[in-house]
Amino acid sequence: MLSSAQTTPRLLRSPTTTTAAAAAALKCSSQILTTRKSLISRQTSAVDLAKSFLHRLRRTEPQLNSFLYVPPDEAVLKQAEDLDKKIKNNEELGPLAGVLVGIKDNICTYDMPSTAGSKLLENYRPPFDATAVRKLRECGAIVVGKTNLDEFGMGSTTEASAYQVTANPWDLSRVPGGSSGGSAAAVSARQCMVSLGSDTGGSVRQPASFCGVVGLKPTYGRVSRYGLVAYASSLDVIGCFGSSVADAGILLNSISGHDKNDATSSSREVPDYASQFLEIDDLESKPLKGLRVGVIRETLEDGVDLEVISSVRDAVSHLEELGCIVTEVSLPSFSLGLPAYYILASSESSSNLSRYDGVRYGNQVFGDELNSLYGDSRAQGFGSEVKMRILMGTYALSAGYYDAYYKRAQQVRTIIRNSFKEALDKNDILISPAAPSVAYKIGEKKNDPLAMYTGDVMTVNVNLAGLPALVLPCGFVEGESKGLPVGIQMIGAAFDEEKLLKIGHIFEQTLQGCSFVPPIVADEWTP
């Protein structure tokens, strides 16, 4: 159960006040680094490590429904056995050796189903790995399964999956967020060490906030989208979940870089993000001295829960104590992002999903004529949320309404991009809540799509601008939702993930009194 320390977080007044015991624990905050060290020193084996996580996954999965597919234990253990043989023969290990990874089920894996949470792709097994998955395997990672999601990534709760509803590890009656809710819940419940998700309008960051884990959305183009089932191609990115900033950063390092299979992937050099992860013993008393932080005024006004605002303001105060120069920034165009996003995303989805005709992709449906074949395959294969967004997008793209909706939304997108650039020219990072509330009850907003869409108000602007953003837990709420985690969002300039990770890591290292391990595994989890 939650301890009093978990429900009443304390922020350090200075990094130097950390106790020796706390500092020792913080050195081990990265599961990836700890795993690698344990394997190389032979304190543990890859097989024992895999068995431990598989046991926890099998024990908690009936309650959480984080995964749509988990391969037989033998298949996972075989990969671990091969790794142990490499260690025994003193062969070189990849940076993710022995790391168990969950993959969102809209990211292709050649040896597992890739359904995108839709009945239309129920039996689809890709003949290839997505570039991000291929890179993970090359780095020694072990894919432990495919995680649940809202169908084709369209949703904010993971209730729109065609297969099952995922529960939040902090409170099984609440949603984990979406659309990458399965990936966030799996990391939160320690069913895997890290996971991949996709973020079109906040689908990594909002569930990270709801589940009390770290969620990293990279700059558009930093990670190849090859093998990611498309929702809105100009907005989609593959993102990372971890239980620490270091884990999310190391995971991003492994999957980033140019890919000839993706014309939108950037050829910019990928920095060594791990070089930013200093231990607390090496920090100065004001480790972020002089860093300019802008708090977005419009994200702390009406419509945001007071306890969320309070937690974020406490986190901002902590950044000041770490040496940051904090100012308030106004982005008047911020409120325009939500309607512009849903017009653009729906329009692109109506185009992208036209390929699912029951002939080339998905389950076969037979009809007497072509129109009935198309109609029946989509009527039977798509869920209500997907159908609604396709209709919205088709309407916005139609001849009579293109200028009024789609063209105007693109113009708003340019305004938003310019406003972020202007703010980031004056500040190193921008700050906002990750979501206007903590996780809500399952079913609470399922029949009110407008209320559900409003939950993305903090995140969609970042996708429209193509910027990187990091969400990490900063505290807990009291009252009716007592004990649920709150996430803070840090937004950086394009391709400046390195700075975001450095700031987030120092913030995380100096946060005391918060154990972000959910009750479902708290009694057995040892970092």
Tab-separated table of N, CA and C in Angstrom, residues 69-220:
chain	number	residue	atom	x	y	z
A	69	TYR	N	-0.263	-9.390	-26.552
A	69	TYR	CA	0.416	-10.642	-26.912
A	69	TYR	C	1.713	-10.762	-26.114
A	70	VAL	N	1.894	-11.922	-25.493
A	70	VAL	CA	3.145	-12.260	-24.830
A	70	VAL	C	3.575	-13.619	-25.361
A	71	PRO	N	4.775	-13.732	-25.913
A	71	PRO	CA	5.208	-15.021	-26.453
A	71	PRO	C	5.369	-16.049	-25.342
A	72	PRO	N	5.433	-17.327	-25.671
A	72	PRO	CA	5.678	-18.348	-24.646
A	72	PRO	C	6.965	-18.040	-23.876
A	73	ASP	N	6.970	-18.382	-22.601
A	73	ASP	CA	8.154	-18.116	-21.775
A	73	ASP	C	9.419	-18.689	-22.411
A	74	GLU	N	9.279	-19.843	-23.064
A	74	GLU	CA	10.448	-20.503	-23.648
A	74	GLU	C	11.123	-19.609	-24.693
A	75	ALA	N	10.325	-18.892	-25.464
A	75	ALA	CA	10.881	-18.031	-26.515
A	75	ALA	C	11.681	-16.887	-25.905
A	76	VAL	N	11.168	-16.307	-24.803
A	76	VAL	CA	11.885	-15.229	-24.133
A	76	VAL	C	13.142	-15.751	-23.456
A	77	LEU	N	13.021	-16.887	-22.781
A	77	LEU	CA	14.160	-17.457	-22.052
A	77	LEU	C	15.257	-17.926	-23.001
A	78	LYS	N	14.879	-18.331	-24.213
A	78	LYS	CA	15.889	-18.738	-25.190
A	78	LYS	C	16.792	-17.548	-25.546
A	79	GLN	N	16.198	-16.366	-25.708
A	79	GLN	CA	17.001	-15.167	-25.978
A	79	GLN	C	17.917	-14.858	-24.797
A	80	ALA	N	17.399	-15.053	-23.580
A	80	ALA	CA	18.213	-14.819	-22.383
A	80	ALA	C	19.346	-15.832	-22.289
A	81	GLU	N	19.075	-17.083	-22.635
A	81	GLU	CA	20.121	-18.119	-22.620
A	81	GLU	C	21.237	-17.785	-23.604
A	82	ASP	N	20.863	-17.312	-24.787
A	82	ASP	CA	21.862	-16.931	-25.789
A	82	ASP	C	22.743	-15.800	-25.267
A	83	LEU	N	22.133	-14.866	-24.536
A	83	LEU	CA	22.893	-13.764	-23.962
A	83	LEU	C	23.854	-14.266	-22.891
A	84	ASP	N	23.409	-15.193	-22.062
A	84	ASP	CA	24.283	-15.756	-21.023
A	84	ASP	C	25.479	-16.477	-21.643
A	85	LYS	N	25.273	-17.112	-22.778
A	85	LYS	CA	26.394	-17.770	-23.466
A	85	LYS	C	27.410	-16.744	-23.948
A	86	LYS	N	26.914	-15.611	-24.448
A	86	LYS	CA	27.815	-14.542	-24.865
A	86	LYS	C	28.657	-14.045	-23.693
A	87	ILE	N	27.998	-13.886	-22.546
A	87	ILE	CA	28.700	-13.410	-21.351
A	87	ILE	C	29.750	-14.429	-20.926
A	88	LYS	N	29.390	-15.692	-20.966
A	88	LYS	CA	30.321	-16.756	-20.582
A	88	LYS	C	31.541	-16.776	-21.488
A	89	ASN	N	31.329	-16.453	-22.769
A	89	ASN	CA	32.435	-16.462	-23.743
A	89	ASN	C	33.138	-15.115	-23.832
A	90	ASN	N	32.782	-14.209	-22.919
A	90	ASN	CA	33.383	-12.870	-22.871
A	90	ASN	C	33.210	-12.096	-24.186
A	91	GLU	N	32.067	-12.298	-24.844
A	91	GLU	CA	31.773	-11.568	-26.068
A	91	GLU	C	31.243	-10.177	-25.723
A	92	GLU	N	31.363	-9.278	-26.679
A	92	GLU	CA	30.908	-7.902	-26.462
A	92	GLU	C	29.386	-7.850	-26.362
A	93	LEU	N	28.887	-7.077	-25.399
A	93	LEU	CA	27.443	-6.953	-25.186
A	93	LEU	C	26.947	-5.610	-25.697
A	94	GLY	N	25.735	-5.590	-26.223
A	94	GLY	CA	25.120	-4.348	-26.658
A	94	GLY	C	24.690	-3.514	-25.471
A	95	PRO	N	24.392	-2.235	-25.690
A	95	PRO	CA	24.013	-1.344	-24.579
A	95	PRO	C	22.695	-1.714	-23.906
A	96	LEU	N	21.864	-2.526	-24.559
A	96	LEU	CA	20.588	-2.933	-23.957
A	96	LEU	C	20.581	-4.428	-23.635
A	97	ALA	N	21.733	-5.009	-23.435
A	97	ALA	CA	21.824	-6.448	-23.174
A	97	ALA	C	20.968	-6.847	-21.974
A	98	GLY	N	20.063	-7.792	-22.204
A	98	GLY	CA	19.229	-8.325	-21.125
A	98	GLY	C	18.055	-7.464	-20.741
A	99	VAL	N	17.870	-6.325	-21.407
A	99	VAL	CA	16.771	-5.400	-21.074
A	99	VAL	C	15.482	-5.907	-21.703
A	100	LEU	N	14.455	-6.111	-20.886
A	100	LEU	CA	13.170	-6.587	-21.383
A	100	LEU	C	12.306	-5.405	-21.791
A	101	VAL	N	11.862	-5.417	-23.054
A	101	VAL	CA	11.169	-4.276	-23.648
A	101	VAL	C	9.768	-4.673	-24.100
A	102	GLY	N	8.788	-3.836	-23.790
A	102	GLY	CA	7.445	-3.986	-24.342
A	102	GLY	C	7.291	-3.085	-25.557
A	103	ILE	N	6.591	-3.559	-26.572
A	103	ILE	CA	6.425	-2.808	-27.809
A	103	ILE	C	4.942	-2.547	-28.047
A	104	LYS	N	4.584	-1.300	-28.243
A	104	LYS	CA	3.200	-0.948	-28.554
A	104	LYS	C	2.770	-1.679	-29.823
A	105	ASP	N	1.548	-2.170	-29.840
A	105	ASP	CA	1.147	-3.095	-30.897
A	105	ASP	C	0.809	-2.430	-32.227
A	106	ASN	N	1.171	-1.156	-32.380
A	106	ASN	CA	1.115	-0.542	-33.711
A	106	ASN	C	2.515	-0.365	-34.295
A	107	ILE	N	3.503	-1.009	-33.666
A	107	ILE	CA	4.885	-1.003	-34.143
A	107	ILE	C	5.220	-2.421	-34.583
A	108	CYS	N	5.626	-2.586	-35.818
A	108	CYS	CA	5.731	-3.923	-36.421
A	108	CYS	C	6.852	-4.764	-35.825
A	109	THR	N	6.533	-6.037	-35.593
A	109	THR	CA	7.488	-7.040	-35.139
A	109	THR	C	7.297	-8.288	-35.991
A	110	TYR	N	8.376	-8.789	-36.547
A	110	TYR	CA	8.242	-9.879	-37.514
A	110	TYR	C	7.795	-11.196	-36.884
A	111	ASP	N	8.086	-11.388	-35.591
A	111	ASP	CA	7.800	-12.673	-34.951
A	111	ASP	C	6.589	-12.631	-34.018
A	112	MET	N	5.842	-11.541	-34.054
A	112	MET	CA	4.669	-11.388	-33.195
A	112	MET	C	3.581	-10.657	-33.978
A	113	PRO	N	2.317	-10.806	-33.572
A	113	PRO	CA	1.239	-10.054	-34.236
A	113	PRO	C	1.441	-8.552	-34.076
A	114	SER	N	0.888	-7.798	-35.007
A	114	SER	CA	0.889	-6.333	-34.924
A	114	SER	C	-0.495	-5.869	-35.351
A	115	THR	N	-1.393	-5.765	-34.377
A	115	THR	CA	-2.811	-5.543	-34.672
A	115	THR	C	-3.216	-4.073	-34.660
A	116	ALA	N	-2.375	-3.196	-34.114
A	116	ALA	CA	-2.745	-1.790	-33.911
A	116	ALA	C	-4.020	-1.656	-33.085
A	117	GLY	N	-4.322	-2.685	-32.277
A	117	GLY	CA	-5.510	-2.645	-31.431
A	117	GLY	C	-6.807	-2.755	-32.191
A	118	SER	N	-6.752	-3.247	-33.441
A	118	SER	CA	-7.936	-3.279	-34.296
A	118	SER	C	-8.276	-4.705	-34.711
A	119	LYS	N	-9.555	-5.005	-34.803
A	119	LYS	CA	-9.998	-6.302	-35.310
A	119	LYS	C	-9.641	-6.464	-36.780
A	120	LEU	N	-9.501	-5.345	-37.489
A	120	LEU	CA	-9.205	-5.412	-38.905
A	120	LEU	C	-7.837	-6.050	-39.163
A	121	LEU	N	-6.898	-5.893	-38.214
A	121	LEU	CA	-5.560	-6.472	-38.339
A	121	LEU	C	-5.347	-7.630	-37.367
A	122	GLU	N	-6.422	-8.273	-36.993
A	122	GLU	CA	-6.364	-9.302	-35.951
A	122	GLU	C	-5.346	-10.398	-36.262
A	123	ASN	N	-5.253	-10.807	-37.497
A	123	ASN	CA	-4.370	-11.914	-37.856
A	123	ASN	C	-3.111	-11.470	-38.589
A	124	TYR	N	-2.796	-10.193	-38.525
A	124	TYR	CA	-1.655	-9.678	-39.286
A	124	TYR	C	-0.347	-9.910	-38.536
A	125	ARG	N	0.591	-10.565	-39.211
A	125	ARG	CA	1.955	-10.728	-38.702
A	125	ARG	C	2.906	-10.145	-39.748
A	126	PRO	N	3.560	-9.052	-39.450
A	126	PRO	CA	4.430	-8.406	-40.441
A	126	PRO	C	5.612	-9.311	-40.797
A	127	PRO	N	6.111	-9.209	-42.013
A	127	PRO	CA	7.292	-9.976	-42.403
A	127	PRO	C	8.598	-9.257	-42.054
A	128	PHE	N	8.521	-8.186	-41.261
A	128	PHE	CA	9.709	-7.388	-40.959
A	128	PHE	C	9.541	-6.711	-39.607
A	129	ASP	N	10.655	-6.251	-39.063
A	129	ASP	CA	10.664	-5.435	-37.857
A	129	ASP	C	10.651	-3.962	-38.229
A	130	ALA	N	9.947	-3.154	-37.440
A	130	ALA	CA	10.108	-1.706	-37.547
A	130	ALA	C	11.573	-1.364	-37.281
A	131	THR	N	12.053	-0.282	-37.861
A	131	THR	CA	13.458	0.092	-37.672
A	131	THR	C	13.803	0.231	-36.193
A	132	ALA	N	12.909	0.834	-35.411
A	132	ALA	CA	13.179	0.997	-33.973
A	132	ALA	C	13.312	-0.349	-33.282
A	133	VAL	N	12.479	-1.315	-33.643
A	133	VAL	CA	12.551	-2.645	-33.039
A	133	VAL	C	13.833	-3.358	-33.465
A	134	ARG	N	14.164	-3.240	-34.748
A	134	ARG	CA	15.408	-3.862	-35.235
A	134	ARG	C	16.610	-3.327	-34.461
A	135	LYS	N	16.645	-2.021	-34.241
A	135	LYS	CA	17.767	-1.431	-33.510
A	135	LYS	C	17.811	-1.919	-32.063
A	136	LEU	N	16.642	-2.089	-31.448
A	136	LEU	CA	16.603	-2.612	-30.084
A	136	LEU	C	17.198	-4.011	-30.019
A	137	ARG	N	16.799	-4.860	-30.948
A	137	ARG	CA	17.312	-6.232	-30.955
A	137	ARG	C	18.826	-6.236	-31.183
A	138	GLU	N	19.303	-5.382	-32.089
A	138	GLU	CA	20.735	-5.306	-32.354
A	138	GLU	C	21.519	-4.852	-31.130
A	139	CYS	N	20.863	-4.096	-30.249
A	139	CYS	CA	21.504	-3.631	-29.017
A	139	CYS	C	21.394	-4.641	-27.883
A	140	GLY	N	20.785	-5.805	-28.154
A	140	GLY	CA	20.710	-6.861	-27.151
A	140	GLY	C	19.422	-6.921	-26.362
A	141	ALA	N	18.451	-6.071	-26.682
A	141	ALA	CA	17.183	-6.074	-25.944
A	141	ALA	C	16.371	-7.322	-26.244
A	142	ILE	N	15.539	-7.702	-25.295
A	142	ILE	CA	14.644	-8.848	-25.440
A	142	ILE	C	13.210	-8.333	-25.460
A	143	VAL	N	12.516	-8.567	-26.570
A	143	VAL	CA	11.126	-8.119	-26.688
A	143	VAL	C	10.236	-9.098	-25.931
A	144	VAL	N	9.537	-8.573	-24.915
A	144	VAL	CA	8.753	-9.444	-24.039
A	144	VAL	C	7.288	-9.509	-24.441
A	145	GLY	N	6.852	-8.638	-25.366
A	145	GLY	CA	5.459	-8.726	-25.810
A	145	GLY	C	4.981	-7.432	-26.443
A	146	LYS	N	3.719	-7.459	-26.922
A	146	LYS	CA	3.083	-6.314	-27.584
A	146	LYS	C	2.010	-5.741	-26.668
A	147	THR	N	2.064	-4.439	-26.460
A	147	THR	CA	1.199	-3.797	-25.473
A	147	THR	C	-0.080	-3.233	-26.085
A	148	ASN	N	-1.085	-3.121	-25.242
A	148	ASN	CA	-2.414	-2.681	-25.655
A	148	ASN	C	-2.432	-1.178	-25.975
A	149	LEU	N	-3.391	-0.787	-26.803
A	149	LEU	CA	-3.511	0.609	-27.227
A	149	LEU	C	-4.926	0.880	-27.706
A	150	ASP	N	-5.278	2.164	-27.760
A	150	ASP	CA	-6.490	2.565	-28.463
A	150	ASP	C	-6.324	2.227	-29.942
A	151	GLU	N	-7.389	1.766	-30.569
A	151	GLU	CA	-7.325	1.309	-31.955
A	151	GLU	C	-6.675	2.338	-32.873
A	152	PHE	N	-5.616	1.923	-33.558
A	152	PHE	CA	-4.827	2.784	-34.446
A	152	PHE	C	-4.311	4.031	-33.736
A	153	GLY	N	-4.210	3.990	-32.431
A	153	GLY	CA	-3.697	5.127	-31.669
A	153	GLY	C	-4.704	6.233	-31.464
A	154	MET	N	-5.987	5.962	-31.727
A	154	MET	CA	-7.015	7.009	-31.670
A	154	MET	C	-7.779	6.930	-30.356
A	155	GLY	N	-7.286	7.656	-29.370
A	155	GLY	CA	-7.940	7.668	-28.069
A	155	GLY	C	-6.998	8.157	-26.997
A	156	SER	N	-7.545	8.436	-25.826
A	156	SER	CA	-6.754	8.973	-24.717
A	156	SER	C	-6.896	8.153	-23.446
A	157	THR	N	-7.444	6.934	-23.571
A	157	THR	CA	-7.700	6.138	-22.363
A	157	THR	C	-7.350	4.668	-22.507
A	158	THR	N	-7.099	4.186	-23.701
A	158	THR	CA	-6.905	2.768	-24.050
A	158	THR	C	-8.213	1.974	-23.926
A	159	GLU	N	-9.331	2.683	-23.756
A	159	GLU	CA	-10.627	2.011	-23.760
A	159	GLU	C	-11.113	1.734	-25.180
A	160	ALA	N	-10.497	2.388	-26.169
A	160	ALA	CA	-10.931	2.201	-27.556
A	160	ALA	C	-10.222	1.037	-28.233
A	161	SER	N	-9.482	0.245	-27.475
A	161	SER	CA	-8.908	-0.986	-28.026
A	161	SER	C	-10.026	-1.936	-28.407
A	162	ALA	N	-9.849	-2.670	-29.507
A	162	ALA	CA	-10.874	-3.626	-29.931
A	162	ALA	C	-10.836	-4.897	-29.102
A	163	TYR	N	-9.850	-5.031	-28.199
A	163	TYR	CA	-9.646	-6.305	-27.523
A	163	TYR	C	-9.885	-6.270	-26.014
A	164	GLN	N	-9.408	-5.238	-25.342
A	164	GLN	CA	-9.526	-5.224	-23.884
A	164	GLN	C	-9.263	-3.820	-23.360
A	165	VAL	N	-9.632	-3.583	-22.121
A	165	VAL	CA	-9.387	-2.297	-21.462
A	165	VAL	C	-8.245	-2.486	-20.471
A	166	THR	N	-7.233	-1.668	-20.565
A	166	THR	CA	-6.102	-1.722	-19.642
A	166	THR	C	-6.416	-0.897	-18.400
A	167	ALA	N	-5.981	-1.385	-17.245
A	167	ALA	CA	-6.195	-0.687	-15.976
A	167	ALA	C	-4.925	0.030	-15.545
A	168	ASN	N	-5.100	1.056	-14.722
A	168	ASN	CA	-3.975	1.819	-14.186
A	168	ASN	C	-3.391	1.082	-12.978
A	169	PRO	N	-2.074	0.821	-12.955
A	169	PRO	CA	-1.479	0.091	-11.824
A	169	PRO	C	-1.648	0.782	-10.482
A	170	TRP	N	-1.872	2.104	-10.470
A	170	TRP	CA	-2.053	2.823	-9.208
A	170	TRP	C	-3.459	2.669	-8.650
A	171	ASP	N	-4.425	2.421	-9.528
A	171	ASP	CA	-5.815	2.253	-9.122
A	171	ASP	C	-6.515	1.510	-10.251
A	172	LEU	N	-6.855	0.251	-10.018
A	172	LEU	CA	-7.369	-0.605	-11.081
A	172	LEU	C	-8.725	-0.153	-11.612
A	173	SER	N	-9.363	0.798	-10.943
A	173	SER	CA	-10.644	1.316	-11.424
A	173	SER	C	-10.459	2.497	-12.372
A	174	ARG	N	-9.212	2.869	-12.646
A	174	ARG	CA	-8.933	4.055	-13.447
A	174	ARG	C	-8.178	3.699	-14.729
A	175	VAL	N	-8.236	4.610	-15.694
A	175	VAL	CA	-7.571	4.400	-16.979
A	175	VAL	C	-6.077	4.678	-16.839
A	176	PRO	N	-5.262	4.073	-17.701
A	176	PRO	CA	-3.825	4.367	-17.701
A	176	PRO	C	-3.459	5.514	-18.620
A	177	GLY	N	-4.478	6.103	-19.293
A	177	GLY	CA	-4.223	7.089	-20.334
A	177	GLY	C	-4.098	6.400	-21.678
A	178	GLY	N	-3.853	7.201	-22.711
A	178	GLY	CA	-3.767	6.598	-24.032
A	178	GLY	C	-3.124	7.532	-25.040
A	179	SER	N	-2.859	7.044	-26.237
A	179	SER	CA	-3.225	5.703	-26.645
A	179	SER	C	-2.229	4.634	-26.213
A	180	SER	N	-1.055	5.058	-25.706
A	180	SER	CA	-0.022	4.082	-25.324
A	180	SER	C	-0.196	3.603	-23.889
A	181	GLY	N	-1.442	3.408	-23.468
A	181	GLY	CA	-1.702	3.039	-22.082
A	181	GLY	C	-1.094	1.717	-21.675
A	182	GLY	N	-1.080	0.738	-22.588
A	182	GLY	CA	-0.492	-0.556	-22.264
A	182	GLY	C	0.997	-0.455	-22.003
A	183	SER	N	1.707	0.330	-22.806
A	183	SER	CA	3.147	0.495	-22.632
A	183	SER	C	3.476	1.204	-21.324
A	184	ALA	N	2.678	2.231	-20.969
A	184	ALA	CA	2.907	2.955	-19.723
A	184	ALA	C	2.612	2.077	-18.514
A	185	ALA	N	1.491	1.357	-18.553
A	185	ALA	CA	1.115	0.493	-17.432
A	185	ALA	C	2.129	-0.620	-17.227
A	186	ALA	N	2.662	-1.174	-18.323
A	186	ALA	CA	3.625	-2.267	-18.228
A	186	ALA	C	4.905	-1.826	-17.524
A	187	VAL	N	5.386	-0.625	-17.833
A	187	VAL	CA	6.590	-0.116	-17.174
A	187	VAL	C	6.287	0.244	-15.725
A	188	SER	N	5.136	0.869	-15.495
A	188	SER	CA	4.756	1.248	-14.133
A	188	SER	C	4.670	0.039	-13.210
A	189	ALA	N	4.097	-1.054	-13.720
A	189	ALA	CA	3.933	-2.273	-12.920
A	189	ALA	C	5.155	-3.171	-12.972
A	190	ARG	N	6.239	-2.705	-13.592
A	190	ARG	CA	7.498	-3.453	-13.683
A	190	ARG	C	7.287	-4.804	-14.352
A	191	GLN	N	6.378	-4.833	-15.345
A	191	GLN	CA	6.216	-6.032	-16.167
A	191	GLN	C	7.321	-6.118	-17.211
A	192	CYS	N	7.936	-4.995	-17.509
A	192	CYS	CA	9.113	-4.913	-18.371
A	192	CYS	C	9.923	-3.728	-17.871
A	193	MET	N	11.157	-3.603	-18.337
A	193	MET	CA	12.009	-2.519	-17.855
A	193	MET	C	11.680	-1.200	-18.537
A	194	VAL	N	11.542	-1.254	-19.850
A	194	VAL	CA	11.220	-0.071	-20.651
A	194	VAL	C	10.250	-0.493	-21.741
A	195	SER	N	9.695	0.484	-22.455
A	195	SER	CA	8.776	0.137	-23.537
A	195	SER	C	8.769	1.245	-24.583
A	196	LEU	N	8.303	0.879	-25.770
A	196	LEU	CA	8.100	1.851	-26.834
A	196	LEU	C	6.616	2.152	-26.966
A	197	GLY	N	6.306	3.409	-27.239
A	197	GLY	CA	4.950	3.821	-27.561
A	197	GLY	C	4.991	4.703	-28.786
A	198	SER	N	3.863	5.224	-29.173
A	198	SER	CA	3.824	6.220	-30.246
A	198	SER	C	3.058	7.428	-29.735
A	199	ASP	N	3.451	8.598	-30.216
A	199	ASP	CA	2.882	9.854	-29.730
A	199	ASP	C	2.470	10.698	-30.927
A	200	THR	N	1.150	10.846	-31.118
A	200	THR	CA	0.610	11.677	-32.197
A	200	THR	C	0.140	13.022	-31.664
A	201	GLY	N	-0.442	13.002	-30.454
A	201	GLY	CA	-0.885	14.245	-29.833
A	201	GLY	C	-0.716	14.229	-28.327
A	202	GLY	N	0.125	13.308	-27.832
A	202	GLY	CA	0.333	13.176	-26.390
A	202	GLY	C	0.240	11.753	-25.904
A	203	SER	N	0.230	10.801	-26.820
A	203	SER	CA	-0.057	9.406	-26.472
A	203	SER	C	1.052	8.702	-25.721
A	204	VAL	N	2.224	9.323	-25.579
A	204	VAL	CA	3.260	8.829	-24.679
A	204	VAL	C	3.236	9.627	-23.377
A	205	ARG	N	3.082	10.937	-23.496
A	205	ARG	CA	3.254	11.803	-22.322
A	205	ARG	C	2.070	11.753	-21.355
A	206	GLN	N	0.849	11.754	-21.873
A	206	GLN	CA	-0.314	11.712	-20.971
A	206	GLN	C	-0.377	10.404	-20.181
A	207	PRO	N	-0.214	9.221	-20.791
A	207	PRO	CA	-0.190	7.995	-19.987
A	207	PRO	C	1.010	7.909	-19.046
A	208	ALA	N	2.137	8.528	-19.409
A	208	ALA	CA	3.272	8.567	-18.482
A	208	ALA	C	2.884	9.308	-17.209
A	209	SER	N	2.161	10.414	-17.381
A	209	SER	CA	1.701	11.176	-16.224
A	209	SER	C	0.714	10.373	-15.392
A	210	PHE	N	-0.252	9.735	-16.044
A	210	PHE	CA	-1.272	8.963	-15.330
A	210	PHE	C	-0.676	7.772	-14.583
A	211	CYS	N	0.388	7.171	-15.126
A	211	CYS	CA	0.948	5.943	-14.550
A	211	CYS	C	2.213	6.175	-13.727
A	212	GLY	N	2.648	7.425	-13.586
A	212	GLY	CA	3.789	7.714	-12.729
A	212	GLY	C	5.110	7.214	-13.267
A	213	VAL	N	5.302	7.277	-14.596
A	213	VAL	CA	6.569	6.876	-15.203
A	213	VAL	C	7.092	8.024	-16.062
A	214	VAL	N	8.269	7.840	-16.628
A	214	VAL	CA	8.867	8.839	-17.505
A	214	VAL	C	8.453	8.548	-18.945
A	215	GLY	N	8.002	9.579	-19.640
A	215	GLY	CA	7.639	9.447	-21.043
A	215	GLY	C	8.376	10.489	-21.872
A	216	LEU	N	9.013	10.046	-22.938
A	216	LEU	CA	9.822	10.942	-23.768
A	216	LEU	C	9.327	10.932	-25.205
A	217	LYS	N	8.868	12.102	-25.666
A	217	LYS	CA	8.492	12.277	-27.069
A	217	LYS	C	9.634	12.999	-27.769
A	218	PRO	N	10.322	12.341	-28.695
A	218	PRO	CA	11.433	13.003	-29.384
A	218	PRO	C	10.970	13.979	-30.448
A	219	THR	N	11.901	14.763	-30.956
A	219	THR	CA	11.639	15.656	-32.076
A	219	THR	C	11.157	14.848	-33.276
A	220	TYR	N	10.216	15.399	-34.022
A	220	TYR	CA	9.761	14.727	-35.239
A	220	TYR	C	10.956	14.516	-36.172
